[in-house]
Amino acid sequence: MALLFISAAHGHEGVVSSAPFKACQNLEKKAECSYENDHGDLYIGSCRLFNTQLMCVRSKPIVKAESLKKSAVK
Amino acid sequence: MDSLLKAKLALSAVLTSTLLLSACGGSSSDGGGESSDETLIKDVDTSLFAISSLESLETVECTLSNGETSTCYEITIKGFPADRDEVGPYCPETISTTAENSGKWFDNGILHDADGEFISNLATFYNDDNWQLFDANTDEVYVTDTQAKCEAAAVVDVAEEYNNYCVECDINYYSEVEGEGLHSTVLIPTTPILSSEASDIGAGGVGVAFNGVVLDAAAPAEVILEAYTIAAFDDCVGHVNPFAGYHYHGANHGDGSCPGVDFESDGHAGAFGYALDGFAVYSMLDENGEEEDDLDECRGHSDDTRGYHYHTAGPGENSFIGCFTGVIVQEDERPRP
């Protein structure tokens, strides 16, 4: 989980945000991916192709920031 | 083991069982195998579609992506949600316009109120001072408020003069009939067939809702943002473009002016449409606000009551499902959007 947390894409870092797309940059189709929303909640899924673009589609329930913090403390 | 794999193994067991029975002279009507099959595969139920949403519904012969000839429902929708009297609003008129009179925009998994305050705060939100979607003297939001402006801005290659616009198109640009929009046709297998490999979602979109609205593929959010535009949605995460008419990019039932979807009698999320492979698409959460924890990469799983089915992603995730677990109509037979 720690690795996922570190590698998760973050939005709002430049001109373009859209973290679900950014999360699959440099990844292959079907690769596991993750990104965070503005509240720090974690979205975990896999890279899927929409037309010609890879996008991270969540398949696990959203991991709330609160529970991530608790995991980190433990 | 993920549910897709379980589904495929179960199906494989059914096929093997049927073949063995045939080889041994057993009857194909002999119970076990077929009942297992029935727990996974449910015929498309066209009675779930709102009659008023349909221009036509026919059963036709079709060729599926696995090369098999089959029967499909050819469904032509009127392009206007049957459960609503009006669509929109989308863009706020000024930076003082409230959420009630504005639409939505999604980013990083969250569906935001695209109200006046949100528009006025975009430079901070996207950490880029080039965002300026309103006239600082009048507080009016730059909106594509004519058909010509809509068609110049609601495209992948946005005309530069429409950078820094809130983009919206009126549903009436594409229909002369009140209460209708752009008609479009989808082909769905009458009985879904699990595919050996999940397939991608292409230009044909994801499926169709029971209220007669197309479930579209992911919006090209990066392209939209690169042009400093917001392609605002209404409360149902729907908007209009010249190619697809009124269509959805997410499911937001029960929020604001968007009608809800009833839960099933066992508390399971309610269905609101069919994917193009004929498997039903259900809401994200059950009546307890819980999400399924065994979804496959396409966001599907199976249970004894519903067979294999999908659950939509959240309203701000720019997607319904991730891929098609079942076969869809062969590409050269698909209606063009």
Short mmCIF file of C-alpha atoms in Angstrom, two decimals:
data_model
loop_
_atom_site.label_atom_id
_atom_site.label_comp_id
_atom_site.label_asym_id
_atom_site.label_seq_id
_atom_site.Cartn_x
_atom_site.Cartn_y
_atom_site.Cartn_z
CA MET A 1 0.00 0.00 0.00
CA ALA A 2 2.86 2.38 0.80
CA LEU A 3 4.26 1.90 -2.70
CA LEU A 4 0.88 2.57 -4.22
CA PHE A 5 0.56 5.69 -2.15
CA ILE A 6 3.89 7.02 -3.35
CA SER A 7 3.30 6.17 -7.01
CA ALA A 8 -0.24 7.47 -7.12
CA ALA A 9 -0.83 10.28 -9.61
CA HIS A 10 -1.74 13.65 -8.16
CA GLY A 11 -3.91 16.23 -9.85
CA HIS A 12 -3.44 19.96 -10.15
CA GLU A 13 0.31 19.93 -10.70
CA GLY A 14 0.36 21.92 -13.91
CA VAL A 15 -1.73 23.13 -16.79
CA VAL A 16 -3.63 19.91 -17.24
CA SER A 17 -4.84 17.75 -14.42
CA SER A 18 -7.10 14.77 -15.03
CA ALA A 19 -5.32 12.31 -12.78
CA PRO A 20 -7.08 9.18 -14.18
CA PHE A 21 -5.26 9.73 -17.50
CA LYS A 22 -2.00 10.82 -15.89
CA ALA A 23 -2.02 7.68 -13.73
CA CYS A 24 -1.59 5.54 -16.85
CA GLN A 25 1.16 7.52 -18.51
CA ASN A 26 4.09 5.19 -19.21
CA LEU A 27 2.00 2.16 -18.27
CA GLU A 28 0.65 -0.65 -20.42
CA LYS A 29 -2.98 -1.59 -20.87
CA LYS A 30 -4.22 -3.71 -17.95
CA ALA A 31 -1.42 -2.47 -15.68
CA GLU A 32 -2.45 -1.70 -12.11
CA CYS A 33 -2.81 2.02 -11.52
CA SER A 34 -3.93 4.44 -8.85
CA TYR A 35 -4.56 8.10 -8.26
CA GLU A 36 -5.69 10.37 -5.47
CA ASN A 37 -8.53 12.82 -5.45
CA ASP A 38 -8.30 16.26 -3.84
CA HIS A 39 -9.23 14.82 -0.45
CA GLY A 40 -6.43 12.26 -0.51
CA ASP A 41 -8.77 9.33 -1.17
CA LEU A 42 -7.10 6.58 -3.17
CA TYR A 43 -8.58 5.11 -6.37
CA ILE A 44 -7.08 1.76 -7.39
CA GLY A 45 -7.79 -0.02 -10.65
CA SER A 46 -6.25 -0.83 -13.98
CA CYS A 47 -5.37 1.04 -17.16
CA ARG A 48 -8.04 0.59 -19.78
CA LEU A 49 -8.18 1.91 -23.31
CA PHE A 50 -10.87 4.42 -24.30
CA ASN A 51 -10.61 5.09 -28.02
CA THR A 52 -6.85 5.67 -28.12
CA GLN A 53 -6.16 6.83 -24.58
CA LEU A 54 -5.33 4.82 -21.52
CA MET A 55 -7.22 5.80 -18.39
CA CYS A 56 -7.18 4.41 -14.87
CA VAL A 57 -10.54 2.77 -14.17
CA ARG A 58 -11.13 1.97 -10.54
CA SER A 59 -12.15 -1.56 -9.62
CA LYS A 60 -11.56 -1.53 -5.86
CA PRO A 61 -13.72 0.42 -3.41
CA ILE A 62 -12.35 3.92 -2.80
CA VAL A 63 -9.79 3.93 0.02
CA LYS A 64 -10.68 6.93 2.15
CA ALA A 65 -7.86 9.25 3.18
CA GLU A 66 -8.78 8.67 6.81
CA SER A 67 -8.11 4.94 6.60
CA LEU A 68 -4.88 5.56 4.68
CA LYS A 69 -3.67 7.78 7.53
CA LYS A 70 -4.60 5.11 10.07
CA SER A 71 -2.68 2.48 8.05
CA ALA A 72 0.35 4.76 7.87
CA VAL A 73 0.31 5.29 11.67
CA LYS A 74 0.15 1.55 12.30
CA MET B 1 -10.00 -15.28 -7.74
CA ASP B 2 -11.72 -12.40 -9.53
CA SER B 3 -15.33 -12.70 -10.52
CA LEU B 4 -14.59 -12.60 -14.24
CA LEU B 5 -12.33 -15.59 -13.90
CA LYS B 6 -14.91 -17.34 -11.76
CA ALA B 7 -17.55 -16.55 -14.36
CA LYS B 8 -15.39 -17.89 -17.16
CA LEU B 9 -14.54 -21.04 -15.22
CA ALA B 10 -18.18 -21.62 -14.44
CA LEU B 11 -19.09 -21.09 -18.08
CA SER B 12 -16.29 -23.40 -19.13
CA ALA B 13 -17.64 -26.02 -16.75
CA VAL B 14 -21.08 -25.64 -18.28
CA LEU B 15 -19.72 -26.02 -21.81
CA THR B 16 -17.59 -29.02 -20.83
CA SER B 17 -20.53 -30.59 -19.06
CA THR B 18 -22.76 -30.05 -22.09
CA LEU B 19 -20.15 -31.50 -24.46
CA LEU B 20 -19.66 -34.54 -22.23
CA LEU B 21 -23.39 -35.09 -22.01
CA SER B 22 -23.68 -34.87 -25.79
CA ALA B 23 -20.75 -37.22 -26.28
CA CYS B 24 -22.32 -39.75 -23.93
CA GLY B 25 -25.70 -39.42 -25.52
CA GLY B 26 -27.02 -37.42 -22.58
CA SER B 27 -29.79 -34.92 -23.00
CA SER B 28 -28.86 -31.24 -23.27
CA SER B 29 -31.96 -30.49 -21.25
CA ASP B 30 -30.50 -32.43 -18.35
CA GLY B 31 -30.45 -29.96 -15.54
CA GLY B 32 -27.15 -28.99 -13.87
CA GLY B 33 -25.11 -27.44 -16.68
CA GLU B 34 -27.89 -25.32 -18.06
CA SER B 35 -28.97 -23.98 -14.70
CA SER B 36 -25.38 -22.90 -13.98
CA ASP B 37 -25.35 -21.14 -17.32
CA GLU B 38 -28.60 -19.41 -16.49
CA THR B 39 -27.15 -18.06 -13.28
CA LEU B 40 -24.46 -16.22 -15.27
CA ILE B 41 -26.24 -15.17 -18.41
CA LYS B 42 -29.50 -13.25 -18.41
CA ASP B 43 -31.32 -12.30 -21.59
CA VAL B 44 -31.63 -8.60 -22.28
CA ASP B 45 -35.00 -7.43 -20.98
CA THR B 46 -36.26 -4.74 -23.33
CA SER B 47 -39.27 -4.05 -21.11
CA LEU B 48 -36.90 -2.13 -18.85
CA PHE B 49 -36.59 0.63 -21.46
CA ALA B 50 -38.99 3.54 -21.16
CA ILE B 51 -41.28 3.19 -24.17
CA SER B 52 -41.37 6.96 -24.68
CA SER B 53 -37.59 7.01 -25.06
CA LEU B 54 -37.62 4.73 -28.09
CA GLU B 55 -38.04 5.56 -31.75
CA SER B 56 -37.89 1.87 -32.62
CA LEU B 57 -36.81 -1.49 -31.24
CA GLU B 58 -36.32 -4.44 -33.53
CA THR B 59 -34.71 -7.87 -33.40
CA VAL B 60 -32.18 -8.25 -36.19
CA GLU B 61 -29.50 -10.69 -37.26
CA CYS B 62 -26.02 -9.51 -36.35
CA THR B 63 -22.43 -10.70 -36.39
CA LEU B 64 -20.61 -10.57 -33.09
CA SER B 65 -16.97 -9.76 -32.43
CA ASN B 66 -16.24 -13.48 -31.94
CA GLY B 67 -17.41 -14.13 -35.50
CA GLU B 68 -20.67 -15.81 -34.48
CA THR B 69 -23.94 -14.89 -36.14
CA SER B 70 -26.55 -14.06 -33.54
CA THR B 71 -29.60 -11.94 -32.90
CA CYS B 72 -29.38 -8.41 -31.59
CA TYR B 73 -31.76 -5.73 -30.49
CA GLU B 74 -31.48 -2.72 -32.75
CA ILE B 75 -32.53 0.09 -30.46
CA THR B 76 -33.07 3.60 -31.81
CA ILE B 77 -33.46 6.18 -29.07
CA LYS B 78 -34.97 9.63 -29.32
CA GLY B 79 -32.02 11.22 -27.53
CA PHE B 80 -33.92 12.81 -24.65
CA PRO B 81 -34.13 11.29 -21.15
CA ALA B 82 -37.62 9.86 -20.70
CA ASP B 83 -37.55 10.48 -16.95
CA ARG B 84 -37.02 14.25 -17.20
CA ASP B 85 -38.82 17.25 -18.66
CA GLU B 86 -35.69 19.23 -19.39
CA VAL B 87 -31.92 18.80 -19.48
CA GLY B 88 -29.27 21.18 -18.15
CA PRO B 89 -28.41 23.65 -16.76
CA TYR B 90 -24.74 23.41 -17.71
CA CYS B 91 -22.62 26.58 -17.52
CA PRO B 92 -23.32 29.31 -14.95
CA GLU B 93 -24.27 32.70 -16.40
CA THR B 94 -22.09 34.72 -14.01
CA ILE B 95 -19.61 34.05 -11.25
CA SER B 96 -22.44 34.66 -8.77
CA THR B 97 -24.68 31.95 -10.21
CA THR B 98 -25.50 29.32 -7.63
CA ALA B 99 -25.09 25.56 -7.91
CA GLU B 100 -28.83 25.14 -8.30
CA ASN B 101 -28.68 27.08 -11.58
CA SER B 102 -25.41 25.60 -12.79
CA GLY B 103 -24.12 22.24 -13.85
CA LYS B 104 -21.16 20.05 -12.94
CA TRP B 105 -17.57 19.35 -13.87
CA PHE B 106 -15.42 16.40 -12.84
CA ASP B 107 -11.80 16.23 -11.94
CA ASN B 108 -9.68 13.52 -10.34
CA GLY B 109 -12.63 11.36 -9.45
CA ILE B 110 -14.79 14.08 -7.92
CA LEU B 111 -17.91 15.64 -9.41
CA HIS B 112 -17.87 19.35 -8.57
CA ASP B 113 -20.62 21.94 -8.75
CA ALA B 114 -19.56 24.05 -11.72
CA ASP B 115 -21.18 27.12 -10.22
CA GLY B 116 -20.03 30.72 -10.52
CA GLU B 117 -17.62 30.42 -7.63
CA PHE B 118 -16.00 27.31 -9.14
CA ILE B 119 -15.55 29.09 -12.49
CA SER B 120 -14.04 32.14 -10.81
CA ASN B 121 -11.58 29.92 -8.96
CA LEU B 122 -10.25 27.85 -11.89
CA ALA B 123 -6.82 29.51 -11.99
CA THR B 124 -6.26 28.39 -8.42
CA PHE B 125 -7.96 25.04 -8.90
CA TYR B 126 -5.71 24.13 -11.84
CA ASN B 127 -2.71 26.10 -10.57
CA ASP B 128 -2.50 27.98 -13.85
CA ASP B 129 -3.08 31.73 -14.28
CA ASN B 130 -4.14 31.27 -17.90
CA TRP B 131 -7.58 30.19 -16.76
CA GLN B 132 -10.01 33.12 -17.16
CA LEU B 133 -13.49 31.91 -18.04
CA PHE B 134 -15.27 35.13 -17.13
CA ASP B 135 -15.24 38.83 -17.92
CA ALA B 136 -13.62 40.49 -14.93
CA ASN B 137 -15.57 43.70 -15.60
CA THR B 138 -19.05 42.25 -15.89
CA ASP B 139 -18.58 38.94 -14.01
CA GLU B 140 -20.28 37.18 -16.94
CA VAL B 141 -19.03 33.71 -17.78
CA TYR B 142 -17.90 33.14 -21.37
CA VAL B 143 -20.40 30.56 -22.60
CA THR B 144 -20.79 29.04 -26.07
CA ASP B 145 -24.36 30.29 -26.27
CA THR B 146 -24.99 29.81 -30.00
CA GLN B 147 -24.93 26.74 -32.22
CA ALA B 148 -21.93 28.09 -34.15
CA LYS B 149 -19.96 28.63 -30.94
CA CYS B 150 -20.95 25.22 -29.60
CA GLU B 151 -19.84 23.47 -32.76
CA ALA B 152 -16.51 25.31 -32.81
CA ALA B 153 -15.77 24.49 -29.20
CA ALA B 154 -17.34 21.07 -28.57
CA VAL B 155 -14.75 19.32 -30.70
CA VAL B 156 -11.36 17.75 -30.05
CA ASP B 157 -9.55 20.50 -31.97
CA VAL B 158 -11.00 23.53 -30.17
CA ALA B 159 -10.80 26.78 -32.15
CA GLU B 160 -8.34 29.05 -30.36
CA GLU B 161 -10.87 31.86 -30.06
CA TYR B 162 -12.88 29.57 -27.81
CA ASN B 163 -10.12 28.95 -25.34
CA ASN B 164 -11.35 30.02 -21.93
CA TYR B 165 -14.98 29.22 -22.61
CA CYS B 166 -17.49 27.21 -20.69
CA VAL B 167 -18.76 24.95 -23.47
CA GLU B 168 -22.39 23.97 -23.78
CA CYS B 169 -24.72 23.03 -26.63
CA ASP B 170 -28.52 23.17 -26.61
CA ILE B 171 -30.29 19.85 -27.21
CA ASN B 172 -32.72 21.69 -29.50
CA TYR B 173 -29.94 22.42 -32.01
CA TYR B 174 -30.22 18.80 -33.08
CA SER B 175 -33.94 18.15 -33.07
CA GLU B 176 -36.96 20.02 -34.36
CA VAL B 177 -39.27 17.98 -32.16
CA GLU B 178 -39.92 19.18 -28.63
CA GLY B 179 -38.84 16.57 -26.09
CA GLU B 180 -36.48 14.82 -28.47
CA GLY B 181 -32.79 15.09 -29.24
CA LEU B 182 -30.42 13.54 -31.71
CA HIS B 183 -31.67 10.04 -32.54
CA SER B 184 -29.09 7.30 -32.38
CA THR B 185 -29.03 3.54 -32.77
CA VAL B 186 -27.29 0.85 -30.75
CA LEU B 187 -27.04 -2.89 -31.38
CA ILE B 188 -27.02 -5.19 -28.35
CA PRO B 189 -26.94 -9.02 -28.39
CA THR B 190 -30.31 -10.38 -27.25
CA THR B 191 -28.41 -12.81 -25.04
CA PRO B 192 -24.95 -11.79 -23.83
CA ILE B 193 -22.00 -14.11 -24.44
CA LEU B 194 -18.90 -14.04 -22.26
CA SER B 195 -15.78 -13.34 -24.27
CA SER B 196 -12.46 -15.14 -23.84
CA GLU B 197 -10.83 -11.72 -23.44
CA ALA B 198 -12.24 -8.39 -22.35
CA SER B 199 -12.48 -5.83 -25.13
CA ASP B 200 -11.87 -2.09 -25.14
CA ILE B 201 -14.47 0.63 -25.17
CA GLY B 202 -14.28 2.49 -28.46
CA ALA B 203 -16.03 5.24 -30.33
CA GLY B 204 -19.33 3.37 -30.15
CA GLY B 205 -19.55 4.14 -26.44
CA VAL B 206 -20.49 1.99 -23.47
CA GLY B 207 -24.20 1.32 -23.79
CA VAL B 208 -27.61 2.84 -23.34
CA ALA B 209 -29.67 3.79 -20.30
CA PHE B 210 -33.26 2.64 -19.84
CA ASN B 211 -34.33 6.28 -20.16
CA GLY B 212 -32.98 6.44 -23.72
CA VAL B 213 -29.67 8.21 -23.19
CA VAL B 214 -26.36 6.96 -24.56
CA LEU B 215 -23.70 5.96 -22.02
CA ASP B 216 -20.64 7.38 -23.69
CA ALA B 217 -16.96 6.51 -23.45
CA ALA B 218 -14.67 8.63 -21.29
CA ALA B 219 -14.67 12.32 -22.16
CA PRO B 220 -11.25 13.49 -23.44
CA ALA B 221 -10.72 15.54 -20.29
CA GLU B 222 -7.09 16.38 -21.02
CA VAL B 223 -7.93 17.78 -24.45
CA ILE B 224 -10.75 19.83 -22.97
CA LEU B 225 -8.53 21.23 -20.24
CA GLU B 226 -5.61 21.93 -22.57
CA ALA B 227 -7.90 24.33 -24.45
CA TYR B 228 -8.81 26.03 -21.17
CA THR B 229 -12.40 24.91 -21.55
CA ILE B 230 -14.90 23.22 -19.32
CA ALA B 231 -17.44 20.99 -21.08
CA ALA B 232 -19.99 21.43 -18.32
CA PHE B 233 -22.45 18.65 -17.49
CA ASP B 234 -25.88 18.81 -15.94
CA ASP B 235 -26.68 17.09 -12.65
CA CYS B 236 -26.93 13.71 -14.44
CA VAL B 237 -23.38 14.10 -15.83
CA GLY B 238 -24.93 14.59 -19.25
CA HIS B 239 -24.24 17.15 -21.92
CA VAL B 240 -24.79 17.70 -25.62
CA ASN B 241 -22.37 17.63 -28.51
CA PRO B 242 -23.05 17.74 -32.26
CA PHE B 243 -22.09 14.09 -32.78
CA ALA B 244 -23.77 12.19 -29.96
CA GLY B 245 -26.49 14.64 -28.95
CA TYR B 246 -27.35 14.43 -25.25
CA HIS B 247 -25.24 11.71 -23.62
CA TYR B 248 -23.86 10.68 -20.24
CA HIS B 249 -20.26 10.51 -19.04
CA GLY B 250 -21.11 9.26 -15.57
CA ALA B 251 -23.97 8.17 -13.33
CA ASN B 252 -25.20 10.55 -10.65
CA HIS B 253 -28.66 9.27 -9.88
CA GLY B 254 -30.54 10.89 -7.05
CA ASP B 255 -28.39 14.03 -6.80
CA GLY B 256 -29.83 17.47 -7.52
CA SER B 257 -32.29 17.33 -10.41
CA CYS B 258 -31.13 13.89 -11.51
CA PRO B 259 -33.75 11.17 -10.87
CA GLY B 260 -32.75 8.29 -8.61
CA VAL B 261 -32.65 4.57 -9.36
CA ASP B 262 -34.54 2.24 -7.01
CA PHE B 263 -32.59 -0.40 -5.14
CA GLU B 264 -33.55 -4.00 -5.80
CA SER B 265 -35.70 -5.82 -3.24
CA ASP B 266 -32.63 -7.52 -1.72
CA GLY B 267 -30.89 -4.17 -1.20
CA HIS B 268 -28.63 -4.55 -4.23
CA ALA B 269 -28.00 -1.47 -6.37
CA GLY B 270 -30.55 -0.83 -9.09
CA ALA B 271 -29.96 -1.29 -12.81
CA PHE B 272 -30.17 1.72 -15.11
CA GLY B 273 -29.01 0.47 -18.50
CA TYR B 274 -27.33 -2.12 -20.66
CA ALA B 275 -23.76 -2.21 -21.89
CA LEU B 276 -23.23 -2.93 -25.59
CA ASP B 277 -22.42 -6.56 -24.77
CA GLY B 278 -25.89 -7.07 -23.26
CA PHE B 279 -24.87 -7.22 -19.61
CA ALA B 280 -26.82 -4.90 -17.32
CA VAL B 281 -25.21 -1.88 -15.67
CA TYR B 282 -26.14 -1.21 -12.04
CA SER B 283 -25.53 1.79 -9.79
CA MET B 284 -22.36 1.91 -7.74
CA LEU B 285 -23.70 1.50 -4.22
CA ASP B 286 -26.18 -0.79 -2.48
CA GLU B 287 -28.87 0.47 -0.11
CA ASN B 288 -26.33 0.60 2.73
CA GLY B 289 -23.99 2.82 0.74
CA GLU B 290 -21.53 -0.02 0.26
CA GLU B 291 -19.67 -0.85 -2.93
CA GLU B 292 -18.96 -4.38 -4.18
CA ASP B 293 -15.39 -5.44 -3.38
CA ASP B 294 -14.96 -8.19 -5.96
CA LEU B 295 -15.29 -6.31 -9.23
CA ASP B 296 -13.09 -7.34 -12.14
CA GLU B 297 -11.14 -4.95 -14.39
CA CYS B 298 -14.31 -4.21 -16.37
CA ARG B 299 -16.16 -3.41 -13.10
CA GLY B 300 -18.29 -6.53 -13.35
CA HIS B 301 -19.04 -9.51 -11.16
CA SER B 302 -21.78 -12.10 -10.81
CA ASP B 303 -24.31 -13.26 -8.28
CA ASP B 304 -27.04 -15.89 -8.30
CA THR B 305 -29.86 -13.42 -8.80
CA ARG B 306 -28.49 -11.15 -11.51
CA GLY B 307 -25.84 -13.30 -13.17
CA TYR B 308 -22.87 -11.41 -14.53
CA HIS B 309 -23.40 -7.64 -14.41
CA TYR B 310 -21.52 -4.37 -14.12
CA HIS B 311 -21.50 -1.66 -11.48
CA THR B 312 -20.86 1.87 -12.65
CA ALA B 313 -17.92 3.88 -11.31
CA GLY B 314 -18.57 7.04 -9.31
CA PRO B 315 -20.13 10.13 -10.90
CA GLY B 316 -16.81 11.99 -11.04
CA GLU B 317 -14.71 9.17 -12.48
CA ASN B 318 -15.37 9.83 -16.19
CA SER B 319 -16.36 6.22 -16.74
CA PHE B 320 -19.09 3.69 -16.20
CA ILE B 321 -17.21 0.46 -16.77
CA GLY B 322 -13.65 -0.35 -17.81
CA CYS B 323 -14.17 -2.76 -20.69
CA PHE B 324 -16.59 -5.30 -22.15
CA THR B 325 -16.55 -8.76 -20.64
CA GLY B 326 -18.96 -10.00 -23.28
CA VAL B 327 -18.77 -9.92 -27.04
CA ILE B 328 -20.18 -6.92 -28.83
CA VAL B 329 -21.34 -6.47 -32.39
CA GLN B 330 -18.59 -6.76 -34.98
CA GLU B 331 -17.08 -3.39 -35.83
CA ASP B 332 -18.30 -3.10 -39.41
CA GLU B 333 -21.90 -3.67 -38.31
CA ARG B 334 -21.89 -1.12 -35.51
CA PRO B 335 -23.97 1.99 -36.08
CA ARG B 336 -21.77 5.05 -36.52
CA PRO B 337 -22.11 7.73 -33.87
#
